[in-house]
Backbone as numpy.savetxt, mean C-alpha at the origin, in Angstrom:
# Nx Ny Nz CAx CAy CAz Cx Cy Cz
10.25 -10.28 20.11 10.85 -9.32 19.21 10.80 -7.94 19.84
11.71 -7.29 19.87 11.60 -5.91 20.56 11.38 -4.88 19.38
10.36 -3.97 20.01 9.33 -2.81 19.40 11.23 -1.86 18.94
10.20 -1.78 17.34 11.50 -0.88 16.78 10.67 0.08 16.33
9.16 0.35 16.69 8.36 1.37 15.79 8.87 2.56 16.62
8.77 3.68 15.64 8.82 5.00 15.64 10.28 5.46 15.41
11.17 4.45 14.75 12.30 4.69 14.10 12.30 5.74 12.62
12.24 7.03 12.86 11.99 7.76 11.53 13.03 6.11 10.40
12.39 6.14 8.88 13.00 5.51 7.79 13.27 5.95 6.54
12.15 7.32 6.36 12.47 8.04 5.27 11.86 9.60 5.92
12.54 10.82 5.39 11.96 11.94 5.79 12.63 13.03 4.36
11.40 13.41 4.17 11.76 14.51 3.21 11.17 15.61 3.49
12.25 16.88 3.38 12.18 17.92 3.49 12.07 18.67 2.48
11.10 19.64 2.02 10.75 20.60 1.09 11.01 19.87 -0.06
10.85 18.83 -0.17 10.72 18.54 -1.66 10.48 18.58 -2.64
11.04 19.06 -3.82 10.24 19.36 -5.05 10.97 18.81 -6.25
9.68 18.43 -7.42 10.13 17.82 -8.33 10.07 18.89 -9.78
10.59 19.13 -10.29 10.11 20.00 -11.47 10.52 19.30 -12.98
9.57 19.22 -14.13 9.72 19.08 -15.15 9.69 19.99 -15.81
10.32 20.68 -16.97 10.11 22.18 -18.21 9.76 23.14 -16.90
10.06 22.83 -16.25 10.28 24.28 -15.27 8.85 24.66 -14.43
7.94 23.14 -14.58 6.80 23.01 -13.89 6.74 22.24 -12.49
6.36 23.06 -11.61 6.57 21.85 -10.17 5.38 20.58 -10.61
5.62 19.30 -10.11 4.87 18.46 -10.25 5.08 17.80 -8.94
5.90 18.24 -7.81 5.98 18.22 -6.20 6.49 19.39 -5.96
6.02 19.56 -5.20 6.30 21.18 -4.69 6.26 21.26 -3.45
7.63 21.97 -2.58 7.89 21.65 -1.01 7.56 20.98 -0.33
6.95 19.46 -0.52 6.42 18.61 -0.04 7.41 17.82 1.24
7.05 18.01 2.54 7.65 17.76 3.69 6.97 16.13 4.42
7.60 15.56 4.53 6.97 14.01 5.89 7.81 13.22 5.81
7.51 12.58 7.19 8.49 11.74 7.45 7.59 10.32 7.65
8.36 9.11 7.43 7.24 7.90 7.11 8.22 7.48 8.87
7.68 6.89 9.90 8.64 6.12 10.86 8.65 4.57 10.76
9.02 3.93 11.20 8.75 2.30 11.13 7.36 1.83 12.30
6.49 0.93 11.64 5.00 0.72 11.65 3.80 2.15 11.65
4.72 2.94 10.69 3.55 3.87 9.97 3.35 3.13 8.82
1.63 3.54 8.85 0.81 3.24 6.98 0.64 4.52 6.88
0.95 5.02 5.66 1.02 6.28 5.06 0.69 6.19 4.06
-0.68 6.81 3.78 -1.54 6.60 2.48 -1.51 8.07 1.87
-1.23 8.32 0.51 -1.13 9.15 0.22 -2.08 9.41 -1.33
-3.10 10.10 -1.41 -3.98 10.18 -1.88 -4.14 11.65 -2.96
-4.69 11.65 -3.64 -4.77 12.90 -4.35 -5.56 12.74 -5.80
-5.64 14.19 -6.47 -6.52 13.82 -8.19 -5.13 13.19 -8.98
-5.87 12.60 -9.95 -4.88 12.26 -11.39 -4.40 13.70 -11.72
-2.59 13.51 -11.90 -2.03 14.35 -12.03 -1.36 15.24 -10.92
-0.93 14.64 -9.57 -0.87 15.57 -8.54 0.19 15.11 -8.18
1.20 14.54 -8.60 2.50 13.85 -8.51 3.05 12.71 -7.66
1.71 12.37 -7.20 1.98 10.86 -6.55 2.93 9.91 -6.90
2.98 9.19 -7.39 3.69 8.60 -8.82 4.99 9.29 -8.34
5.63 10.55 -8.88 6.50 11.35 -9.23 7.50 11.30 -7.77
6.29 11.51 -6.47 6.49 11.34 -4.86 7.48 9.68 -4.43
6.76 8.91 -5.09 7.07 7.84 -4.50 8.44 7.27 -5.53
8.56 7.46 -6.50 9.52 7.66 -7.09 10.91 8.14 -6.88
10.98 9.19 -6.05 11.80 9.82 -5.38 12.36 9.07 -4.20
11.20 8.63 -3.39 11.50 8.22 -2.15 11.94 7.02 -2.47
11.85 6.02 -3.89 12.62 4.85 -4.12 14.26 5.31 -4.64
14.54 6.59 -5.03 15.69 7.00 -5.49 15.76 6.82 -6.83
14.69 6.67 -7.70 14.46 6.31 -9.25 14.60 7.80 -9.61
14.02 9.18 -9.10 13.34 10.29 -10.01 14.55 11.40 -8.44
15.52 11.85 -8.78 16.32 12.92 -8.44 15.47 14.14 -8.44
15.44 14.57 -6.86 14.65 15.48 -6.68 15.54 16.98 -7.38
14.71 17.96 -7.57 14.90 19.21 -8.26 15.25 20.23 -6.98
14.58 20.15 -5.59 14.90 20.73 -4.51 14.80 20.23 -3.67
15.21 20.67 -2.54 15.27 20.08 -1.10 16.17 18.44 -0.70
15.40 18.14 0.53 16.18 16.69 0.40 15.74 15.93 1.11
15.85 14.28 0.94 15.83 13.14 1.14 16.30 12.29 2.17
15.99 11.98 3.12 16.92 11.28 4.16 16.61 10.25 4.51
17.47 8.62 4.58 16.78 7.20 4.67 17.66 7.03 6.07
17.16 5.49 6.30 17.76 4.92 7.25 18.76 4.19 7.10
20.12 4.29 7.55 21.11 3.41 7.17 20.54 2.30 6.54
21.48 1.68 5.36 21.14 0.03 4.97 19.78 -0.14 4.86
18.76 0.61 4.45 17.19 0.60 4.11 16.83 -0.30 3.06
16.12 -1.56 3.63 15.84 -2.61 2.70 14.24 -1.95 2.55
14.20 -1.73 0.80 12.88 -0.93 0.52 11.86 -2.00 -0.34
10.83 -2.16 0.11 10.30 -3.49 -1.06 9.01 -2.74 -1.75
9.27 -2.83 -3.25 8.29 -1.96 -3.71 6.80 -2.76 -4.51
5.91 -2.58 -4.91 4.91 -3.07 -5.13 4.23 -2.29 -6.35
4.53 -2.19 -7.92 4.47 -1.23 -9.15 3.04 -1.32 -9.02
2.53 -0.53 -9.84 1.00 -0.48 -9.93 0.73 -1.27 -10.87
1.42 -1.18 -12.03 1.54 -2.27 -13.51 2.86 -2.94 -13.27
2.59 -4.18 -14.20 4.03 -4.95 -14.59 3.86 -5.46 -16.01
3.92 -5.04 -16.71 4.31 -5.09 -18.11 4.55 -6.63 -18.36
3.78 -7.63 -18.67 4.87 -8.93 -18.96 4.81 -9.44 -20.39
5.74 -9.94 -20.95 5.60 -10.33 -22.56 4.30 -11.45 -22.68
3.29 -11.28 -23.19 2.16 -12.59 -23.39 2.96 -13.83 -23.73
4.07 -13.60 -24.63 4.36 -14.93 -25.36 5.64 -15.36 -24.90
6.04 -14.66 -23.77 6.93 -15.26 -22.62 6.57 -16.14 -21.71
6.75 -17.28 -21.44 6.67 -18.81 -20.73 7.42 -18.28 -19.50
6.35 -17.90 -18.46 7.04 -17.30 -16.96 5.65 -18.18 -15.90
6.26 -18.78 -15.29 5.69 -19.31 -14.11 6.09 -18.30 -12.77
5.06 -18.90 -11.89 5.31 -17.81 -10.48 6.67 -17.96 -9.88
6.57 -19.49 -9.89 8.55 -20.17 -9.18 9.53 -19.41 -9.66
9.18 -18.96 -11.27 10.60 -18.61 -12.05 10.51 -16.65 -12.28
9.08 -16.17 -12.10 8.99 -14.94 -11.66 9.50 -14.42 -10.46
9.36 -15.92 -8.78 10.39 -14.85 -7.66 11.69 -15.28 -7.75
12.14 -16.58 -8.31 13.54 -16.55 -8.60 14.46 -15.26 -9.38
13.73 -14.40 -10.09 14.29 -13.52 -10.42 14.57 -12.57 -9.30
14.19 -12.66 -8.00 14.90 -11.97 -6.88 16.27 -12.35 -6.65
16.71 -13.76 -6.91 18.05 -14.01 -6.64 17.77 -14.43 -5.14
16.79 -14.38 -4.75 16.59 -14.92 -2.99 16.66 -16.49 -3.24
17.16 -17.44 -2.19 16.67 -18.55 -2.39 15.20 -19.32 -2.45
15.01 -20.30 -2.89 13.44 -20.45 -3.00 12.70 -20.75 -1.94
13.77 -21.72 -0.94 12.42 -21.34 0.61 12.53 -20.20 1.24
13.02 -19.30 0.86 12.48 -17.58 1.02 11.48 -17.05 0.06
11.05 -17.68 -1.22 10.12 -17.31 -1.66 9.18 -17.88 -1.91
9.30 -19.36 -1.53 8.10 -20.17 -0.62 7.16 -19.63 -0.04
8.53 -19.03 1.26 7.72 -18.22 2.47 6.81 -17.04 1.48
7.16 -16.49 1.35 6.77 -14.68 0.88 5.19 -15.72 0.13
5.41 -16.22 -1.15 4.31 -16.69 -1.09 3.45 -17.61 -0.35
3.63 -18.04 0.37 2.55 -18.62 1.30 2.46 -17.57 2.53
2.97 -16.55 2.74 2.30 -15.68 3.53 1.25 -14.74 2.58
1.89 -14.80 1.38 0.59 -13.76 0.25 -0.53 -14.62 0.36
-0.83 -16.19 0.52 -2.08 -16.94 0.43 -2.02 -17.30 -0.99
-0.54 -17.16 -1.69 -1.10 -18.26 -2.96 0.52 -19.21 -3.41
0.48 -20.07 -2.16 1.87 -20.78 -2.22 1.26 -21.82 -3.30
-0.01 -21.95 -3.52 -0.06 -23.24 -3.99 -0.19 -22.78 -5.56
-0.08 -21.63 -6.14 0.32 -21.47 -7.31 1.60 -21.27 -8.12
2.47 -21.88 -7.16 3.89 -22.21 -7.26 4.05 -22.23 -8.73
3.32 -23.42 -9.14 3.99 -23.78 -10.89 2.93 -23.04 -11.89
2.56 -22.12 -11.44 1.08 -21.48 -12.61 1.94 -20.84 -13.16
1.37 -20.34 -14.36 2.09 -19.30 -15.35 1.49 -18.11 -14.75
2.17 -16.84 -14.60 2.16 -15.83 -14.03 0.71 -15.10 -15.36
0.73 -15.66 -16.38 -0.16 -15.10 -17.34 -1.99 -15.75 -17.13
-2.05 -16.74 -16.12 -3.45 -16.71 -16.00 -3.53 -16.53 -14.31
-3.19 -15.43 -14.08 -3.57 -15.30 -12.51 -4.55 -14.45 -12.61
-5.07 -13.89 -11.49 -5.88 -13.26 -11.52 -5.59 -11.88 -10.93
-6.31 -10.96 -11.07 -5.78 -9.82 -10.52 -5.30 -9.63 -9.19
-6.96 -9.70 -8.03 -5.84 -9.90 -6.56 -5.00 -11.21 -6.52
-4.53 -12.79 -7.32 -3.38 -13.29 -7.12 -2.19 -12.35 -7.84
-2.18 -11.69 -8.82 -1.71 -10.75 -9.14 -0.47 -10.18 -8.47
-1.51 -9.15 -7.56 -1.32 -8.25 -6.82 -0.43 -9.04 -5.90
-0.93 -10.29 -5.46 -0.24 -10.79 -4.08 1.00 -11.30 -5.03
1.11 -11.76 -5.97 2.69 -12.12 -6.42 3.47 -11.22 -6.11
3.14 -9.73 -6.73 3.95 -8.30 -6.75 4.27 -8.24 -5.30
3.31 -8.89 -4.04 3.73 -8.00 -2.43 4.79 -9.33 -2.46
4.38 -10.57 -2.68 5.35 -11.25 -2.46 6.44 -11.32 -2.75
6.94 -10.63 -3.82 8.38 -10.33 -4.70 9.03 -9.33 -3.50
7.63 -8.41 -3.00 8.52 -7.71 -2.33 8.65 -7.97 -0.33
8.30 -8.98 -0.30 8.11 -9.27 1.27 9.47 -10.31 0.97
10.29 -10.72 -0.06 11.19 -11.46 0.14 12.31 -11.19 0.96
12.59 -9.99 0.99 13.79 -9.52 1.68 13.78 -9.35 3.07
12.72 -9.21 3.32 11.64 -8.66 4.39 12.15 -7.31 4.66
11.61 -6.15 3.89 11.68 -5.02 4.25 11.69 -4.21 4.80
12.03 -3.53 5.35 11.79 -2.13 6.25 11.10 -0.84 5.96
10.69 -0.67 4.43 9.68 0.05 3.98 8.95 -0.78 2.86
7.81 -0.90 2.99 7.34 -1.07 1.70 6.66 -0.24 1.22
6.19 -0.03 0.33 6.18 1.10 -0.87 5.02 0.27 -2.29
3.85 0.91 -2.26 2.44 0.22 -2.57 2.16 1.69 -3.56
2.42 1.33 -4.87 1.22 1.80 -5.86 0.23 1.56 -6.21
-0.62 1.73 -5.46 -2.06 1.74 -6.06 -2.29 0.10 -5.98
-2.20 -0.89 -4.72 -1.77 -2.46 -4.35 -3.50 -2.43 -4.43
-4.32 -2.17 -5.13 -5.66 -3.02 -5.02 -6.25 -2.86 -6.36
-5.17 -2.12 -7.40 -5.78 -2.09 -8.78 -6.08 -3.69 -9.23
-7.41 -3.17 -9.80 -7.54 -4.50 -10.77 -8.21 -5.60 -9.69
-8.36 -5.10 -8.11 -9.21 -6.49 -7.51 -10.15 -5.77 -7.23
-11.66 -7.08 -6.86 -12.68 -6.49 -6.84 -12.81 -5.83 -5.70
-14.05 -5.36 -4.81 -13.94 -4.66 -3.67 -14.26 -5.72 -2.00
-14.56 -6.84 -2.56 -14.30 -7.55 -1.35 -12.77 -8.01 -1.10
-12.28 -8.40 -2.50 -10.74 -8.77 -2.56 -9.81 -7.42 -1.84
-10.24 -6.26 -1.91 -9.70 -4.83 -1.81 -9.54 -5.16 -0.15
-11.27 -5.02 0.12 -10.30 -5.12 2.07 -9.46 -6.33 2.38
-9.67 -7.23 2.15 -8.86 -8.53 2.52 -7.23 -8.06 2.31
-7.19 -7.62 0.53 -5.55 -7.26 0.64 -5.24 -5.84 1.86
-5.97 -5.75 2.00 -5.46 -4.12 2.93 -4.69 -4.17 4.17
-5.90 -5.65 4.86 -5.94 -6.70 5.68 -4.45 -7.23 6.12
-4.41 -7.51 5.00 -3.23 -8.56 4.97 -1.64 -7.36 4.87
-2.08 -6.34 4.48 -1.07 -5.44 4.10 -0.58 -4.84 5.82
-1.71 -4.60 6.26 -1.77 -4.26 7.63 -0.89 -5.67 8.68
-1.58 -7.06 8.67 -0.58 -7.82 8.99 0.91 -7.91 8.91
1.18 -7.87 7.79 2.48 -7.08 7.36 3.15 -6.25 7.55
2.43 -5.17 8.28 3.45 -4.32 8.75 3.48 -4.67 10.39
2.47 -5.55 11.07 2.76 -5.41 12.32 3.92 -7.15 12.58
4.11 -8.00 11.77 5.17 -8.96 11.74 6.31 -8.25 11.21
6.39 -7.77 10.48 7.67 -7.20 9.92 8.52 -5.79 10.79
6.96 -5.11 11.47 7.58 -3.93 12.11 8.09 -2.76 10.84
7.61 -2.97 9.68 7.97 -2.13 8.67 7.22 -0.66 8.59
7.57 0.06 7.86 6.63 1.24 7.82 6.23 0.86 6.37
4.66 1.56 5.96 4.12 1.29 4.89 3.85 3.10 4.28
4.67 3.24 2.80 3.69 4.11 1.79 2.44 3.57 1.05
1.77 3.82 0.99 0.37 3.27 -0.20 0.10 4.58 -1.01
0.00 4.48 -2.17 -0.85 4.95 -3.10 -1.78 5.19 -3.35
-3.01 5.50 -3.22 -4.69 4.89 -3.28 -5.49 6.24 -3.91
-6.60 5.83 -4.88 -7.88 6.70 -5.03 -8.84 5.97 -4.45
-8.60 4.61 -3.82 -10.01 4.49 -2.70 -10.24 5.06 -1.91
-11.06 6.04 -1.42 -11.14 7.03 -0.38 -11.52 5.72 0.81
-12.62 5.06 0.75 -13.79 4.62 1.44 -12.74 3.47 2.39
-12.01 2.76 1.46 -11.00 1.78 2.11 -9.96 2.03 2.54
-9.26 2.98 1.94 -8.21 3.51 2.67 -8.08 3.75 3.74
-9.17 4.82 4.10 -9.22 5.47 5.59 -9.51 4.49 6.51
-10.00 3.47 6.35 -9.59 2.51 7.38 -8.61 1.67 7.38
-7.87 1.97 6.22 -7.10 0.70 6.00 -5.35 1.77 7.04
-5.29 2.85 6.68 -4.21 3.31 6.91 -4.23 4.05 8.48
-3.22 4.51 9.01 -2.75 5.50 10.19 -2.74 6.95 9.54
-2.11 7.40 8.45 -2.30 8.75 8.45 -2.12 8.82 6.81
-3.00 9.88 7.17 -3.45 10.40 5.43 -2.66 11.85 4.62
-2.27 11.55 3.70 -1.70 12.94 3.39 -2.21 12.77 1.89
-2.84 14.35 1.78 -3.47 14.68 0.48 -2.29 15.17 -0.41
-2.61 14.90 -1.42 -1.50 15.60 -2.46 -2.05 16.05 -3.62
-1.99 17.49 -3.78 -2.13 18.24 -5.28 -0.32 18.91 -5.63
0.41 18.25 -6.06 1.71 19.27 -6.24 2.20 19.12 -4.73
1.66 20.48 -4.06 2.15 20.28 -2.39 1.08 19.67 -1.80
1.59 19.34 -0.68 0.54 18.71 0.50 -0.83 19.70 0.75
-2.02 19.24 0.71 -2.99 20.06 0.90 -3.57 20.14 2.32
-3.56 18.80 3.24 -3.64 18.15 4.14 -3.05 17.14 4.35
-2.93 17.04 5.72 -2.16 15.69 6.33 -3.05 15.25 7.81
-2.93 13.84 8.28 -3.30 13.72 9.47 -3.98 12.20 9.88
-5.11 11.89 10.88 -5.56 10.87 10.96 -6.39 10.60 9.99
-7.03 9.76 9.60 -7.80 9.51 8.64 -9.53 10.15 9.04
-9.74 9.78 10.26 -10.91 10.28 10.82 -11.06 11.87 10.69
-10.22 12.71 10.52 -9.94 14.19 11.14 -9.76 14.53 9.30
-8.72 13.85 8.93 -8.65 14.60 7.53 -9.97 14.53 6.70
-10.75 13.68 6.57 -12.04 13.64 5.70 -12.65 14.87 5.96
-12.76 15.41 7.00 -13.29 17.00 7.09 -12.68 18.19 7.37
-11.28 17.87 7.08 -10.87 19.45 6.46 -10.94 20.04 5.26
-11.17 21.27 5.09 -12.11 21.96 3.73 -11.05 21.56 2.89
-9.94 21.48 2.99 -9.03 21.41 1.52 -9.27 19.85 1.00
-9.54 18.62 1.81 -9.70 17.49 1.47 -11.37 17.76 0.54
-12.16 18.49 1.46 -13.52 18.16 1.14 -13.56 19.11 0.09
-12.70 20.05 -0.62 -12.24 20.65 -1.86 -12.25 20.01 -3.24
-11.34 19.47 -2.13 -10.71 18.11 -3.67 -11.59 16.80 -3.33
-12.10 16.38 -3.04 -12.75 15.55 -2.87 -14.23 14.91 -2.68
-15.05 16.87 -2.00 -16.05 16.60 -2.11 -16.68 15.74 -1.05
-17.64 15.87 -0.35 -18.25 16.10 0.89 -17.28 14.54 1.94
-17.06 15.47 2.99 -16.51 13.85 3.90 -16.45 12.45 3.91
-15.59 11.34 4.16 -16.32 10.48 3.56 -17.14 9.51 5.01
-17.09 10.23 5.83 -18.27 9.88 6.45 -19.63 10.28 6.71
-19.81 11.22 5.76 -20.97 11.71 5.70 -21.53 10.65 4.13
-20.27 9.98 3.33 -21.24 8.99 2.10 -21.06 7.50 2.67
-20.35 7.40 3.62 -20.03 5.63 3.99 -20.10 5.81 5.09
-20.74 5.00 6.09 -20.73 4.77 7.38 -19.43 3.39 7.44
-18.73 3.82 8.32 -17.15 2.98 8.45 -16.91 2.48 9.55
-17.18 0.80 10.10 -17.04 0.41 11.40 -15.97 -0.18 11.56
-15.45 -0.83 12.55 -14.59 -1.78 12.76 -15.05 -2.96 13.45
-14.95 -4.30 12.91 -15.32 -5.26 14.04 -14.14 -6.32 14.02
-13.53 -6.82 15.37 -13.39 -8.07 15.24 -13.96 -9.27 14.95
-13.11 -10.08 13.78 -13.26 -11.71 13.85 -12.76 -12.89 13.76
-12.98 -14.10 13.61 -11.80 -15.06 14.17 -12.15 -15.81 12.80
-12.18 -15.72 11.63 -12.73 -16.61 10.62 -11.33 -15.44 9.25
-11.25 -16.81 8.46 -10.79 -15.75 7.36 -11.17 -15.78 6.25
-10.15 -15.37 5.20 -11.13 -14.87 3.81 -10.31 -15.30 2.71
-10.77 -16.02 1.31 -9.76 -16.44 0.13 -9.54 -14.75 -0.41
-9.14 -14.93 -1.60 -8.09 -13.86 -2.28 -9.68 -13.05 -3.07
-11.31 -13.67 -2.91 -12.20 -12.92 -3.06 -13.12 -12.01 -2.06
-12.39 -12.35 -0.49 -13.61 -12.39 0.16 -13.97 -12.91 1.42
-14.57 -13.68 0.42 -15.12 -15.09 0.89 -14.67 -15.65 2.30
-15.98 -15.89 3.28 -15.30 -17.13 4.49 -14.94 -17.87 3.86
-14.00 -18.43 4.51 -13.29 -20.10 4.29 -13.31 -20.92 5.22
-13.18 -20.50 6.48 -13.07 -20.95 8.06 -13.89 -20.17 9.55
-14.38 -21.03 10.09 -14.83 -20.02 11.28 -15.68 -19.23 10.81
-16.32 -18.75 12.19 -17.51 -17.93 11.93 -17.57 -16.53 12.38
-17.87 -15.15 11.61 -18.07 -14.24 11.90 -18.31 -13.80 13.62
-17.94 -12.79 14.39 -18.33 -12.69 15.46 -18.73 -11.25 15.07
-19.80 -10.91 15.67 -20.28 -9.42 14.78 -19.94 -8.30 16.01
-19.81 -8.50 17.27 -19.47 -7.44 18.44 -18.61 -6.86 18.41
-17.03 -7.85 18.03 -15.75 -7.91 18.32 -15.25 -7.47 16.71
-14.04 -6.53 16.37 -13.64 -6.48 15.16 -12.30 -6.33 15.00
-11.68 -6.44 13.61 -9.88 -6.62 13.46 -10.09 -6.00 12.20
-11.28 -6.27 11.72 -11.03 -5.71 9.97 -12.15 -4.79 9.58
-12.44 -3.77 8.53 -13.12 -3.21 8.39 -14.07 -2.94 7.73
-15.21 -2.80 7.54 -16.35 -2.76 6.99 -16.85 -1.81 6.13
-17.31 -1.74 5.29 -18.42 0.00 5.06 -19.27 -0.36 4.36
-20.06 0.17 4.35 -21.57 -0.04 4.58 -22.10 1.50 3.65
-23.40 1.32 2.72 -23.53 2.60 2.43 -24.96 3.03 3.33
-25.34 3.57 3.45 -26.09 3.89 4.32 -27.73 4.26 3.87
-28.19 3.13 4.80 -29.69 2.84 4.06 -31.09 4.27 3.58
């Protein structure tokens, strides 16, 4: 497959969103390229939400502007999905509502790790199977951006790195660029390439290592987060169910692919 990363896919310039005549984005500038993770972080209330909204073409910006990549297949991932309790919806008949055929959404789910809940009712899953239905709805098309609200609400925190994991796989088969959403500080920063803070406007932007200690992050956020989590990386050759959990193979503790944190004794 030939390397298509560093294809700018979305870039916005001075962007701003205003409601009653209040910015809720304000000149907010970046450009996402193809196999960027772009985690974008901030307090409740700082227009995240409002950000990514825009960049799906749902919320018409108030200033500045917007620029995609020709023919931009965008796959999005909601933070909630609303479903009727007393609606009779299985997973089969939840991705058929893509209109994709079904060994395309075969695939998508058995790359999420839950092909074999094909005939479950979408109403007793669990949160991270959840979550992986929502990436799978959106890995059907196979995208060129995907676009992650807040993709670890509702799983626990071993389930959290595994999906991050897998989110990261995803962008290096697909060659896609990734937005994420996140108030995990601790997972994020390893999970992503570059961090951009958001209150209204951008407060900071950058590597994940470098942004934890600039004063406007450690403002809003409060002391580095490597000064509260020690954050390694190790390779290993074993993997993990939708909790965690080994399933196969054994840990190699020298070598690493996925990431760790640890609070510090």
């Amino acid at each position: 497959m030939t390397d298509r990363r560093n294809q700018p896919l979305v870039s916005l310039d001075q962007a701003s969103v205003m409601f009653d005549g209040n910015p809720v984005v304000d000149h907010v500038s970046l450009t996402v390229n193809r196999g960027d993770i772009v985690t974008i972080i901030g307090p409740n209330g700082a227009g995240k939400t409002t950000l990514i909204k825009a960049v799906l073409g749902i919320q018409p910006l108030t200033h500045g502007t917007i620029r995609k990549a020709p023919s931009i297949q965008i796959g999005y991932v909601p933070q909630h999905l609303q479903l009727q309790p007393t609606l009779p919806l299985s997973v089969r008949r939840f991705m058929a509502l893509t209109g994709a055929p079904e060994t395309d959404t075969r695939a998508a789910l058995d790359r999420t790790g839950i092909g074999h809940l094909f005939r479950k009712s979408v109403h007793h899953l669990s949160g991270g199977e959840m979550q992986r239905l929502l990436l799978a709805r959106a890995l059907v098309r196979k995208p060129d951006l995907l676009v992650l609200d807040e993709p670890a609400q509702g799983v626990d925190i071993n389930g959290q790195a595994v999906l991050y994991d897998l989110i990261r796989a995803v962008r290096d088969e697909l060659q896609c660029g990734v937005i994420m959403i996140s108030h995990d500080l601790h997972l994020v920063m390893a999970a992503t390439d570059r961090v951009i803070c958001l209150n209204q406007h951008v407060c900071c932007s950058g590597y994940p290592a470098d942004i934890s200690h600039d004063p406007a992050f450690v403002e809003t956020f409060g002391r580095p987060v490597a000064e509260s989590l020690a954050v390694y990386h190790h390779h290993h050759t074993h993997r993990h169910d939708l909790h965690g959990d080994i399933i196969e193979g054994q840990p190699e503790t020298p070598h690493c692919e996925h990431d760790h944190h640890h609070a510090p004794s």
